[in-house]
Amino acid sequence: MRAVILLVSFYGALSQPVENEVLKEFVNGNHKFTAAVYKEILKNEKGNFIASPFSVETVLALTNEGAKGDTSSELITGLSLPKTKDNIQKFFKTFLPKLKKSDEELKILSANKIYVKEGVKLENDFKSIATSIYNSGVSDVDFKNKVEAAETINNWVEDNTNHKIKNLIDPDTLDKDTSMILVNALYFSGKWASEFQSYSTYKKKFFKTKDETVDIDTMYQSEYLSYYENPALNTKFLKLDYRGADVSMTFVLPNAVDGLATLEENVEQLLVTQPLIKAIIEVEIPKFVTETSIKFKPILQDLGIQKLFTDEADLTGLSSSDKNLLVSDVVQKAFINVTETGTEAAAATAVHGVPSSLPPPPKYSFKADHPFLYFIKYNGIVLFVGRYATPS
Ligand SMILES: *[C@@H]1O[C@H](CO)[C@@H](O)[C@H](O)[C@H]1NC(C)=O
């Protein structure tokens, strides 16, 4: 029996607008899948986490190009992908090139790579779709040399995530039966349109629970920002834009100190764009780093993707000479670093309506001193989602 391991890794995320029905269909599915994954992660993860369901969608959509029958239909349903392969391809063909941007303000990179065992023959159709639509390279690896093979793949991942994701693959998960590994690396580094000032960062109390606090580095600013308090959800939303593209990070903060669990029952609703207002908001947000490794196989199985992981997997569109191909694992390692600037260089802020005299007093406050969730969106697509609940 042969095994395929799919690996996904990422650091942050984003890019530029695409407008059409295909995008809308993808966005709806992306929100549904993101919410479902979030709920699954909660089963095991009680503290902080960061994940990129989008990265899983990308690498499994590529796998789906070589899947047939129930193996494919389970993938389409479980991932909430657009209904036809044609629309799935249209989406990725338009969107993936936009996930390549590298300038002073904004760096974003999504890279796919397929590693196959020497001798495994990929179908030409699959290879051409992988290259032209998923921008994916293909390389031979000798999996019998586990340590070297893991090093080759881990080096590629490191290079494509600005050295943030290391040791994604444990050599011990490779063996002579491994015939293929699919990897998606997603890297993002952006600067806030409205930066925080380092001198405004102080240790402040964070309520881990109603009764337990811990002092942590908390960033502060008082600026014209996008904000909304949703009375039905009893929750505040704060959207912080990045410079250079239509990308933003939204912080979702329950009014109640211990309100996150209730909020998390409605994750899909939280991903919907809120009727934000622009006002002066007094903001306090922890400065934080989160790194998470997630085993996606049980999550995907819970979401109905089952055949892919069994002998009954039909991946003959990937390789017809390797009829026993199946997926043995899908793992992800993700990392986020939220700081005053996002990156180092400080420059004039872009979206400012600062009056020439003293600023008026803030009308609203967004004080994230208790557990909250967050997501980074690009043009409606959630690239990553996370939760901050327990300061380290
Ligand atoms: C997070 O970013 C800041 C500012 O760029 C940097 O000084 C710090 O080392 C980073 N932390 C990690 C864990 O990468």
Coordinates of C-alpha atoms and ligand atoms in Angstrom, one line a residue:
M1 CA 0.0 0.0 0.0
R2 CA 1.2 3.5 -0.8
A3 CA 0.7 6.5 1.2
V4 CA 0.3 10.2 0.5
I5 CA 0.9 12.7 3.1
L6 CA -0.4 16.2 2.7
L7 CA 1.2 19.0 4.5
V8 CA 0.2 22.5 5.0
S9 CA 2.0 25.2 6.6
F10 CA 1.7 28.9 6.9
Y11 CA 2.7 32.1 8.7
G12 CA 0.0 34.7 7.9
A13 CA -1.9 35.5 4.8
L14 CA -3.5 37.8 1.9
S15 CA -3.9 40.0 -1.6
Q16 CA -6.3 42.0 -4.4
P17 CA -10.0 41.9 -5.4
V18 CA -11.6 39.4 -7.8
E19 CA -15.3 39.9 -8.5
N20 CA -17.6 37.2 -9.9
E21 CA -20.0 34.4 -9.1
V22 CA -17.2 32.0 -8.8
L23 CA -15.5 34.0 -6.1
K24 CA -18.9 34.4 -4.3
E25 CA -19.4 30.7 -4.4
F26 CA -15.9 30.1 -3.1
V27 CA -16.3 32.7 -0.3
N28 CA -19.5 31.1 1.0
G29 CA -17.9 27.7 1.1
N30 CA -14.7 29.1 2.7
H31 CA -16.7 30.6 5.5
K32 CA -18.6 27.4 6.0
F33 CA -15.4 25.3 6.0
T34 CA -13.6 27.8 8.3
A35 CA -16.4 27.7 10.8
A36 CA -16.6 23.9 10.7
V37 CA -12.8 23.6 11.2
Y38 CA -12.8 26.1 14.0
K39 CA -15.4 24.0 15.9
E40 CA -13.4 20.9 15.3
I41 CA -10.2 22.4 16.6
L42 CA -12.1 23.5 19.8
K43 CA -12.6 19.8 20.7
N44 CA -8.9 19.5 21.5
E45 CA -7.6 23.0 21.8
K46 CA -8.6 24.9 24.9
G47 CA -6.1 27.8 24.6
N48 CA -4.6 29.8 21.8
F49 CA -4.4 28.6 18.3
I50 CA -3.9 29.8 14.7
A51 CA -5.0 27.8 11.6
S52 CA -5.4 28.3 7.9
P53 CA -8.4 26.3 6.6
F54 CA -7.8 28.1 3.3
S55 CA -4.4 26.4 3.0
V56 CA -6.0 23.0 3.5
E57 CA -8.6 23.9 0.9
T58 CA -5.8 24.8 -1.6
V59 CA -3.8 21.6 -1.2
L60 CA -6.9 19.3 -1.1
A61 CA -8.4 21.1 -4.1
L62 CA -5.2 20.1 -5.9
T63 CA -5.6 16.6 -4.7
N64 CA -9.2 16.6 -5.8
E65 CA -8.0 17.2 -9.4
G66 CA -6.7 13.7 -9.4
A67 CA -9.6 12.2 -7.4
K68 CA -12.6 10.4 -8.9
G69 CA -16.0 9.0 -7.8
D70 CA -16.9 9.2 -4.1
T71 CA -13.3 10.2 -3.2
S72 CA -13.8 13.4 -5.2
S73 CA -17.5 14.1 -4.2
E74 CA -16.6 13.7 -0.5
L75 CA -13.8 16.2 -0.9
I76 CA -16.0 18.8 -2.7
T77 CA -18.8 18.4 0.0
G78 CA -16.5 18.2 3.0
L79 CA -14.4 21.2 2.0
S80 CA -17.5 23.1 0.7
L81 CA -15.7 23.8 -2.6
P82 CA -17.6 25.1 -5.6
K83 CA -19.8 22.4 -7.1
T84 CA -17.9 21.8 -10.4
K85 CA -14.2 21.2 -11.1
D86 CA -14.5 23.9 -13.7
N87 CA -15.5 26.5 -11.1
I88 CA -12.9 25.3 -8.6
Q89 CA -10.2 25.7 -11.3
K90 CA -11.5 29.1 -12.3
F91 CA -11.2 30.3 -8.7
F92 CA -7.7 29.1 -8.1
K93 CA -6.5 30.2 -11.5
T94 CA -7.6 33.7 -10.7
F95 CA -6.8 33.9 -7.1
L96 CA -3.5 32.1 -6.5
P97 CA -1.5 34.6 -8.7
K98 CA -2.8 37.3 -6.4
L99 CA -1.3 35.5 -3.5
K100 CA 2.1 36.5 -4.7
K101 CA 3.2 39.9 -3.7
S102 CA 6.5 41.2 -2.3
D103 CA 7.1 44.8 -1.5
E104 CA 8.1 46.9 1.4
E105 CA 4.7 47.0 2.9
L106 CA 3.3 43.7 2.1
K107 CA 4.7 40.2 1.5
I108 CA 2.5 37.4 0.6
L109 CA 3.3 34.0 -0.9
S110 CA 1.4 30.9 -1.4
A111 CA 3.4 28.0 -2.8
N112 CA 2.4 24.4 -3.6
K113 CA 4.8 21.5 -4.2
I114 CA 4.4 17.9 -4.9
Y115 CA 7.1 15.4 -3.9
V116 CA 6.9 12.0 -5.4
K117 CA 8.9 8.8 -4.9
E118 CA 11.3 8.1 -7.7
G119 CA 9.4 5.9 -10.2
V120 CA 5.9 7.2 -9.4
K121 CA 4.4 8.4 -12.6
L122 CA 2.0 11.3 -12.4
E123 CA -0.7 11.6 -15.1
N124 CA 0.2 14.2 -17.6
D125 CA -3.2 15.9 -17.2
F126 CA -2.8 16.1 -13.5
K127 CA 0.8 17.5 -13.9
S128 CA -0.4 20.2 -16.3
I129 CA -3.3 21.3 -14.1
A130 CA -1.0 21.3 -11.0
T131 CA 1.5 23.5 -12.8
S132 CA -0.9 25.9 -14.7
I133 CA -3.7 26.3 -12.2
Y134 CA -2.2 25.5 -8.8
N135 CA 1.2 26.9 -9.6
S136 CA 2.7 23.7 -8.2
G137 CA 6.1 22.3 -8.8
V138 CA 6.9 18.5 -8.9
S139 CA 10.1 16.9 -7.6
D140 CA 11.4 13.4 -7.1
V141 CA 12.4 12.4 -3.5
D142 CA 13.9 9.2 -2.2
F143 CA 11.6 8.5 0.8
K144 CA 13.7 5.5 1.9
N145 CA 16.2 8.0 3.1
K146 CA 13.8 9.4 5.6
V147 CA 16.1 12.0 7.2
E148 CA 17.3 13.4 3.9
A149 CA 13.8 13.4 2.4
A150 CA 12.3 15.2 5.4
E151 CA 15.2 17.7 5.3
T152 CA 14.6 18.4 1.6
I153 CA 10.9 19.1 2.2
N154 CA 11.4 21.0 5.4
N155 CA 14.0 23.2 3.7
W156 CA 11.6 24.1 0.9
V157 CA 8.9 24.9 3.5
E158 CA 11.3 27.1 5.5
D159 CA 12.4 28.9 2.4
N160 CA 8.8 29.6 1.4
T161 CA 7.7 30.9 4.9
N162 CA 10.6 33.2 5.5
H163 CA 12.0 30.6 7.9
K164 CA 9.0 30.8 10.2
I165 CA 7.9 27.3 9.8
K166 CA 10.5 24.7 10.7
N167 CA 10.6 20.9 10.9
L168 CA 7.1 20.5 9.4
I169 CA 7.8 16.9 8.6
D170 CA 9.0 14.4 11.2
P171 CA 11.3 11.9 9.4
D172 CA 9.7 9.1 11.4
T173 CA 6.4 9.7 9.6
L174 CA 8.1 8.7 6.3
D175 CA 8.7 5.2 5.2
K176 CA 9.1 3.0 2.1
D177 CA 5.4 3.1 1.5
T178 CA 5.3 6.8 1.3
S179 CA 4.9 7.7 -2.4
M180 CA 3.9 11.3 -2.3
I181 CA 3.7 14.4 -0.2
L182 CA 1.8 17.5 -1.1
V183 CA 2.7 20.7 0.6
N184 CA 1.2 24.2 0.6
A185 CA 3.1 27.0 2.2
L186 CA 1.4 30.3 2.9
Y187 CA 3.3 33.3 4.2
F188 CA 2.1 36.7 5.0
S189 CA 3.7 39.8 6.5
G190 CA 1.9 43.1 6.5
K191 CA 2.0 46.5 8.1
W192 CA -1.0 48.1 9.8
A193 CA -2.4 51.0 8.0
S194 CA -2.6 52.6 11.5
E195 CA 0.3 51.4 13.5
F196 CA 0.6 51.1 17.2
Q197 CA 3.5 53.0 18.9
S198 CA 5.9 50.9 20.9
Y199 CA 6.0 53.5 23.6
S200 CA 2.3 53.0 24.1
T201 CA 2.8 49.3 24.9
Y202 CA 2.5 48.5 28.6
K203 CA 1.9 45.6 30.8
K204 CA -1.8 45.4 31.4
K205 CA -4.2 42.9 33.0
F206 CA -5.6 40.2 30.9
F207 CA -8.5 38.1 32.3
K208 CA -7.9 34.5 31.5
T209 CA -11.1 33.8 33.4
K210 CA -13.4 36.1 35.4
D211 CA -11.2 35.6 38.5
E212 CA -7.8 35.0 37.1
T213 CA -5.6 37.7 35.6
V214 CA -2.1 37.9 34.2
D215 CA -0.1 41.0 33.2
I216 CA 0.8 41.0 29.5
D217 CA 2.3 43.4 26.9
T218 CA -0.7 45.3 25.5
M219 CA -0.6 47.6 22.5
Y220 CA -2.6 50.8 22.5
Q221 CA -3.9 53.4 20.0
S222 CA -6.7 55.8 19.8
E223 CA -7.6 56.4 16.1
Y224 CA -10.3 56.6 13.4
L225 CA -10.9 52.9 12.8
S226 CA -13.6 50.5 11.6
Y227 CA -15.7 49.3 14.5
Y228 CA -19.1 47.7 15.2
E229 CA -20.9 46.6 18.3
N230 CA -23.3 43.9 17.4
P231 CA -26.2 43.9 19.9
A232 CA -27.6 40.5 18.9
L233 CA -24.2 38.8 19.4
N234 CA -23.3 41.0 22.4
T235 CA -19.9 41.4 20.7
K236 CA -17.6 44.1 19.4
F237 CA -15.8 43.9 16.1
L238 CA -12.7 45.8 15.2
K239 CA -11.2 45.7 11.7
L240 CA -7.6 46.8 11.3
D241 CA -6.5 47.2 7.7
Y242 CA -3.1 46.4 6.3
R243 CA -1.3 48.7 3.9
G244 CA -0.9 48.0 0.2
A245 CA -3.9 45.7 -0.4
D246 CA -7.5 44.9 0.5
V247 CA -6.4 42.8 3.5
S248 CA -7.5 43.2 7.1
M249 CA -7.5 41.5 10.4
T250 CA -10.7 41.5 12.4
F251 CA -10.8 41.1 16.2
V252 CA -14.0 39.7 17.6
L253 CA -14.4 40.5 21.3
P254 CA -17.4 39.3 23.4
N255 CA -18.7 42.0 25.8
A256 CA -18.7 39.4 28.7
V257 CA -15.3 38.6 30.1
D258 CA -16.1 34.9 29.8
G259 CA -18.3 35.3 26.7
L260 CA -16.0 33.6 24.1
A261 CA -17.5 30.1 24.5
T262 CA -21.0 31.4 23.7
L263 CA -19.7 33.3 20.8
E264 CA -18.0 30.3 19.4
E265 CA -21.3 28.5 18.9
N266 CA -21.9 30.9 16.0
V267 CA -18.5 31.1 14.3
E268 CA -20.0 31.3 10.8
Q269 CA -22.0 34.4 11.7
L270 CA -18.9 36.1 13.0
L271 CA -17.2 35.7 9.6
V272 CA -19.9 37.7 7.9
T273 CA -19.0 41.3 7.2
Q274 CA -20.5 43.6 9.8
P275 CA -22.0 47.0 9.2
L276 CA -18.8 48.7 10.4
I277 CA -18.7 52.4 11.3
K278 CA -15.7 54.7 11.2
A279 CA -15.1 56.4 14.6
I280 CA -12.4 57.2 17.0
I281 CA -11.8 54.0 18.8
E282 CA -9.6 53.5 21.9
V283 CA -7.9 50.2 21.2
E284 CA -6.1 47.8 23.5
I285 CA -4.9 44.5 22.0
P286 CA -2.3 42.1 23.3
K287 CA 1.0 41.8 21.5
F288 CA 1.3 38.1 20.8
V289 CA 2.9 35.2 19.0
T290 CA 1.0 31.9 18.5
E291 CA 2.3 28.8 16.9
T292 CA 0.1 25.7 16.3
S293 CA 0.4 22.3 14.8
I294 CA -2.8 20.7 13.8
K295 CA -3.6 17.2 12.7
F296 CA -6.2 17.7 10.0
K297 CA -6.9 14.1 9.3
P298 CA -9.5 13.5 12.1
I299 CA -11.0 16.9 11.4
L300 CA -11.5 16.1 7.8
Q301 CA -12.9 12.7 8.6
D302 CA -15.4 14.2 10.9
L303 CA -16.4 16.5 8.0
G304 CA -17.2 13.5 5.8
I305 CA -13.9 13.2 3.9
Q306 CA -13.3 9.5 4.5
K307 CA -12.5 7.5 1.4
L308 CA -9.4 9.6 0.7
F309 CA -7.8 8.0 3.8
T310 CA -8.7 4.4 3.0
D311 CA -7.9 1.6 0.5
E312 CA -11.0 2.7 -1.3
A313 CA -9.4 6.0 -2.3
D314 CA -9.6 6.6 -6.0
L315 CA -6.7 8.9 -6.9
T316 CA -6.2 7.3 -10.4
G317 CA -6.3 10.8 -11.9
L318 CA -3.1 11.5 -10.0
S319 CA -1.3 8.4 -11.0
S320 CA -3.0 5.4 -12.8
S321 CA 0.1 3.2 -12.3
D322 CA -0.2 3.6 -8.5
K323 CA -3.7 2.3 -8.0
N324 CA -3.2 1.9 -4.2
L325 CA -2.5 5.6 -3.6
L326 CA -4.2 7.0 -0.5
V327 CA -3.7 9.9 1.8
S328 CA -2.2 8.9 5.2
D329 CA -2.0 12.3 6.8
V330 CA -2.7 16.0 6.5
V331 CA -0.8 18.2 8.9
Q332 CA -0.5 21.9 9.3
K333 CA 1.9 24.2 11.2
A334 CA 0.9 27.8 11.5
F335 CA 2.5 30.9 13.1
I336 CA 1.4 34.4 13.7
N337 CA 3.2 37.4 15.2
V338 CA 1.1 40.4 16.0
T339 CA 3.2 43.5 16.9
E340 CA 2.9 47.3 16.9
T341 CA 3.9 47.6 13.2
G342 CA 3.4 44.2 11.8
T343 CA 7.0 44.5 10.6
E344 CA 9.9 46.7 11.5
A345 CA 10.0 50.0 9.5
A346 CA 7.9 52.8 10.7
A347 CA 6.4 55.3 8.3
A348 CA 3.6 57.8 8.0
T349 CA 0.3 56.1 8.5
A350 CA -2.1 56.0 5.5
V351 CA -5.6 56.0 6.7
H352 CA -5.7 58.9 9.1
G353 CA -8.2 61.6 9.8
V354 CA -6.3 63.1 12.6
P355 CA -7.3 66.7 13.4
S356 CA -4.6 69.3 13.5
S357 CA -5.3 70.2 17.1
L358 CA -5.9 67.8 20.0
P359 CA -7.8 64.8 19.0
P360 CA -11.4 64.6 20.3
P361 CA -12.0 62.1 23.0
P362 CA -12.6 58.5 21.8
K363 CA -16.2 57.6 21.4
Y364 CA -15.8 53.9 21.8
S365 CA -13.3 51.5 23.3
F366 CA -12.2 48.1 22.2
K367 CA -10.3 46.7 25.1
A368 CA -9.2 43.1 24.4
D369 CA -8.3 42.2 28.0
H370 CA -10.2 38.9 27.8
P371 CA -10.4 35.9 25.4
F372 CA -11.3 36.8 21.8
L373 CA -11.1 35.4 18.3
Y374 CA -9.6 36.9 15.1
F375 CA -9.4 36.3 11.4
I376 CA -7.5 37.7 8.4
K377 CA -9.5 38.2 5.3
Y378 CA -8.6 39.0 1.8
N379 CA -11.5 40.1 -0.4
G380 CA -14.0 38.1 1.7
I381 CA -11.9 35.0 1.9
V382 CA -10.8 34.0 5.3
L383 CA -7.1 33.1 5.0
F384 CA -6.6 32.3 8.6
V385 CA -8.5 32.2 11.8
G386 CA -7.4 32.0 15.4
R387 CA -8.2 32.5 19.0
Y388 CA -6.3 34.2 21.9
A389 CA -7.3 33.0 25.3
T390 CA -4.3 32.1 27.4
P391 CA -1.3 34.3 27.5
S392 CA 1.9 32.3 27.6
Ligands
LIG1 C1 7.8 39.2 16.0 O1 8.0 40.4 15.3 C2 8.9 41.3 16.0 C3 8.9 42.6 15.2 O2 9.2 42.3 13.8 C4 10.3 40.7 16.2 O3 11.1 41.6 16.9 C5 10.1 39.4 17.0 O4 11.3 38.7 17.1 C6 9.1 38.5 16.3 N1 8.9 37.3 17.1 C7 9.0 36.0 16.6 C8 8.8 34.9 17.6 O5 9.3 35.8 15.5

